[in-house]
XYZ file of C-alpha atoms in Angstrom:
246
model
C -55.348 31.469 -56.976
C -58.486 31.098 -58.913
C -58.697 28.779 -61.869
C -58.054 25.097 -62.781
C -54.032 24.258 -61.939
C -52.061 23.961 -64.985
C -49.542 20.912 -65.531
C -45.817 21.228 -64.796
C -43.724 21.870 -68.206
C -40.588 20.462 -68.775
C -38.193 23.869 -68.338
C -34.294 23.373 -68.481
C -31.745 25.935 -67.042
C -28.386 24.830 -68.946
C -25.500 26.365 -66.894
C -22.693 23.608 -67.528
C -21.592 19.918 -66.684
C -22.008 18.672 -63.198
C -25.356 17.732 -60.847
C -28.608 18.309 -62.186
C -31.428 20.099 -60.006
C -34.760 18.566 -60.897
C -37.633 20.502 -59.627
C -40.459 16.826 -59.898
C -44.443 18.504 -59.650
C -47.236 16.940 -60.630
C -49.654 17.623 -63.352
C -52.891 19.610 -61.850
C -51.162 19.227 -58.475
C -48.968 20.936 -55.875
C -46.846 17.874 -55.139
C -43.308 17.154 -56.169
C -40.181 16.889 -54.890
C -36.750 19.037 -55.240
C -34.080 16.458 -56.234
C -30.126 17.010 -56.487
C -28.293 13.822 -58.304
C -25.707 13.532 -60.370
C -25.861 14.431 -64.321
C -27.466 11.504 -66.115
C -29.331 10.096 -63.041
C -32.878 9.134 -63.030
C -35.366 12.310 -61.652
C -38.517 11.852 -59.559
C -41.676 13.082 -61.052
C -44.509 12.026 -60.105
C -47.754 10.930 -61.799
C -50.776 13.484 -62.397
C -53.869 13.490 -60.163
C -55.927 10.739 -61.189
C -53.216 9.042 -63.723
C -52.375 5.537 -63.452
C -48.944 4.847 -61.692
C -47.302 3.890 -64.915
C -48.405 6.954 -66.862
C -45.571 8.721 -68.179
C -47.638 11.409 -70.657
C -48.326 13.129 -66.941
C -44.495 13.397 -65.562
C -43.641 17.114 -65.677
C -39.985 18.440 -64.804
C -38.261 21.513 -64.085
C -34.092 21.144 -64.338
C -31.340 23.369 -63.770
C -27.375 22.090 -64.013
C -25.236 23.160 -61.364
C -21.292 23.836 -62.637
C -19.252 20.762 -62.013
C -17.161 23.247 -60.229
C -19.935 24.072 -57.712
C -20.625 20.201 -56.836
C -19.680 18.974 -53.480
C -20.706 22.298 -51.685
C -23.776 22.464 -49.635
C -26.850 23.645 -51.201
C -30.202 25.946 -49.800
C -33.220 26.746 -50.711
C -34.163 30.218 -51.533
C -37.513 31.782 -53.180
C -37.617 34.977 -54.486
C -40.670 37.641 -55.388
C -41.787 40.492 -55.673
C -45.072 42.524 -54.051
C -46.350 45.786 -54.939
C -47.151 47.699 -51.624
C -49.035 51.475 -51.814
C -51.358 53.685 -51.325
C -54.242 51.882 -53.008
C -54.076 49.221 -49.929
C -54.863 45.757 -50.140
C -57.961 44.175 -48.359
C -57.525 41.238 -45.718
C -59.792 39.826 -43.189
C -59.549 40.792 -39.776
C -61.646 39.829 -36.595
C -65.180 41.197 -36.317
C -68.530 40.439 -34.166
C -70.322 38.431 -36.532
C -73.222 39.901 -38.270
C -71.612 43.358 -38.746
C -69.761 44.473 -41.658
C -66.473 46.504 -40.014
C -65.245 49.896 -42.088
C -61.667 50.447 -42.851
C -59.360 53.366 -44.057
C -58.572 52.429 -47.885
C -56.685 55.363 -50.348
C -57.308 56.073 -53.751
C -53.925 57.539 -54.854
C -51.659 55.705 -56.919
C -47.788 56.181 -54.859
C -46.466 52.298 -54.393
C -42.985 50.819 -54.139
C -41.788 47.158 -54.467
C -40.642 44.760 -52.241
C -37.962 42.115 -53.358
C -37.616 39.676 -50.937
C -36.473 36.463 -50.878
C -36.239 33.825 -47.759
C -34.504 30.099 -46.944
C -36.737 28.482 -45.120
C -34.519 26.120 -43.485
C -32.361 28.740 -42.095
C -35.353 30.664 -40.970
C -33.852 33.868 -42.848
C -34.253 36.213 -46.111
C -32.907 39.205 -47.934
C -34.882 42.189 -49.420
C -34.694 44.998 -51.009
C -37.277 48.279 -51.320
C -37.243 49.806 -54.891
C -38.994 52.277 -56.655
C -40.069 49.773 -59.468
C -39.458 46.300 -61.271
C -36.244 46.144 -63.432
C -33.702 44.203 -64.686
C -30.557 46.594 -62.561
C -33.457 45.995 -59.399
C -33.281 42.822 -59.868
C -29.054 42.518 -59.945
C -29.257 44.562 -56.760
C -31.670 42.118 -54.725
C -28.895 39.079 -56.111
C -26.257 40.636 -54.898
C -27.920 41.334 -51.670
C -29.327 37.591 -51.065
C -25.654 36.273 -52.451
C -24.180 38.086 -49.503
C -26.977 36.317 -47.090
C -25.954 32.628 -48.358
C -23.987 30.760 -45.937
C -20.412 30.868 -46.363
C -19.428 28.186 -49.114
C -22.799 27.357 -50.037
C -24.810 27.129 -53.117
C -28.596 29.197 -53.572
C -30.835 27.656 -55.743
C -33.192 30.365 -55.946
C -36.639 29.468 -57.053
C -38.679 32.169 -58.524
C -41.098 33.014 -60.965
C -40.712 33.613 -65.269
C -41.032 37.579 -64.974
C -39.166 38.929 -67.758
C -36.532 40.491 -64.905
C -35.747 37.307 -63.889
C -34.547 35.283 -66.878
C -32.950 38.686 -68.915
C -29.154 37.973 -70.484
C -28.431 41.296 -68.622
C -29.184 39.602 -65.393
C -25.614 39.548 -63.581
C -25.767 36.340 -61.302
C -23.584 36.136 -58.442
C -21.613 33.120 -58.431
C -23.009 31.591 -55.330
C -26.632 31.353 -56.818
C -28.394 29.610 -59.146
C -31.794 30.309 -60.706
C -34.422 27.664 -61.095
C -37.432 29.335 -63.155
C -40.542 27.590 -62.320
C -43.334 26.113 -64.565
C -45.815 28.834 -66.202
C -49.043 29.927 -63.799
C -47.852 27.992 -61.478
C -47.827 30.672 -58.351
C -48.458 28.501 -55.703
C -45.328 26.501 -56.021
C -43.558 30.087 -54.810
C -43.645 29.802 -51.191
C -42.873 33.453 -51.184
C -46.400 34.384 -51.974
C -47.232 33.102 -48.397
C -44.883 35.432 -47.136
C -46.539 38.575 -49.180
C -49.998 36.829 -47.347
C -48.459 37.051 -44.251
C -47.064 40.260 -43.983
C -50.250 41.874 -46.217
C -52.319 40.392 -43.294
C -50.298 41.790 -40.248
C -48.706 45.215 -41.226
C -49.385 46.233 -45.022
C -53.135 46.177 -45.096
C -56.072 48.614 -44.244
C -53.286 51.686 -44.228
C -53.184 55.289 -45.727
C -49.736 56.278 -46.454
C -49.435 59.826 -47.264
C -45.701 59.788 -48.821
C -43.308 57.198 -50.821
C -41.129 57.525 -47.816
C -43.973 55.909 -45.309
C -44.483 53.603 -47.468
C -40.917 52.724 -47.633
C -40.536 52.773 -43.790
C -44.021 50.176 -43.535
C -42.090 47.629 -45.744
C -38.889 48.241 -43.921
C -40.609 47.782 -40.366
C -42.319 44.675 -42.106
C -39.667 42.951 -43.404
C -37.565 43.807 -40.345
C -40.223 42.070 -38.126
C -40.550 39.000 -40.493
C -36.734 38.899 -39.762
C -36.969 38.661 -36.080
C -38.951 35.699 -36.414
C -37.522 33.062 -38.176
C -39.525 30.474 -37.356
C -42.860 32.150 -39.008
C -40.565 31.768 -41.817
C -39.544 28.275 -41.748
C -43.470 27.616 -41.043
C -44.568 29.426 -43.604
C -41.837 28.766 -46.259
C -41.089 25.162 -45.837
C -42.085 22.703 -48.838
C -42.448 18.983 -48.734
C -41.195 18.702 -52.156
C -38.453 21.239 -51.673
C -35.508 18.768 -50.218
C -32.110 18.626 -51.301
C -31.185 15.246 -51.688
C -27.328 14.067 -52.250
């Protein structure tokens, strides 16, 4: 993602009394850790590149309060995107003799659909949903299909981006998740982009589709085959800074 990286901003989810979620970056980094302690306690962020270890103007946060009614019950880690996939292709690299400059198929009409997906990484597993565009009712629909993927009992605190579908008063939030919005141009800290890399690089590039419905069965057959590997996913998903900590 081109550009200088922007700071972490203080952004705070208030959903009741009980354990705070603190989401700890650093400024002009993509550090951090993913803290759960109790309401009041002392958060972890971390000092900007270059900033003396005392320097406190540099500590960015990202929060989100977990019901006191939720607390006790085990908590995962989801992330949660979107990716445009169509007929205008995307363009990856692929192997080649060096020196020569390979030709592939790319289409100029404008048919797409959207993938929501979302994966845990430490359970090696996702959830997603093909729709015909980006919406607030898309958006309940891909919720209620990860809530049914959490484990039995346990909490999602599902990371995702500040797309106006994602943070709308109409949004209709099973009771098993929890949304943590993260900072502002901040892409990187969204380990789901990976997963768009990934599958981009493996099925969804350098293809004509002639019809919605082929492109509807590509990121089917994807996503299905992303599935059957879960650990590409842990690999691919798995954070440093993304640890639940009791």
């Amino acid at each position: 993602f081109g550009g200088a990286e922007p700071a972490l901003g203080h952004h705070v989810l208030q959903l009741g009394d009980g354990l705070l979620v603190e989401l700890a970056g650093r400024g002009g980094d993509r550090g951090g850790h993913l803290v759960v302690a109790r309401r009041g306690g002392v958060g972890l962020p971390c000092p900007g590149r270059g900033a003396a270890p005392g320097d406190g103007a540099r500590h960015r946060g990202a929060r989100a309060a977990i019901p006191r009614e939720l607390a006790g019950r085990p908590v995962e880690i989801w992330f949660q995107d979107e990716a445009r996939v169509g007929q205008q292709g995307t363009l990856t690299r692929i192997w080649a003799k060096r020196g020569t400059r390979p030709r592939i198929k790319r289409d100029r009409r404008f048919t797409w659909a959207y993938l929501f997906g979302a994966i845990c990484p430490a359970r090696g597993t996702g959830a997603a949903l093909v729709m015909p565009t980006v919406s607030i009712e898309a958006m309940n629909q891909h919720l209620a299909e990860i809530s049914q993927c959490v484990s039995l009992g346990a909490i999602a605190l599902l990371i995702l981006d500040g797309a106006g579908w994602h943070g709308s008063p109409r949004l209709v939030v099973p009771d098993n998740i929890v949304l943590l919005p993260l900072p502002p141009y901040a892409p990187e800290l969204n380990s789901t982009e990976n997963i768009w890399e990934y599958l981009r690089s493996n099925w969804l590039s350098h293809c004509v589709w002639d019809t919605y419905e082929a492109i509807l069965d590509a990121c089917c057959d994807a996503w299905n085959a992303l599935m059957a590997k879960s650990e590409v996913i842990t690999s691919i998903g798995t954070r440093d800074w993304a640890q639940v900590r009791i």
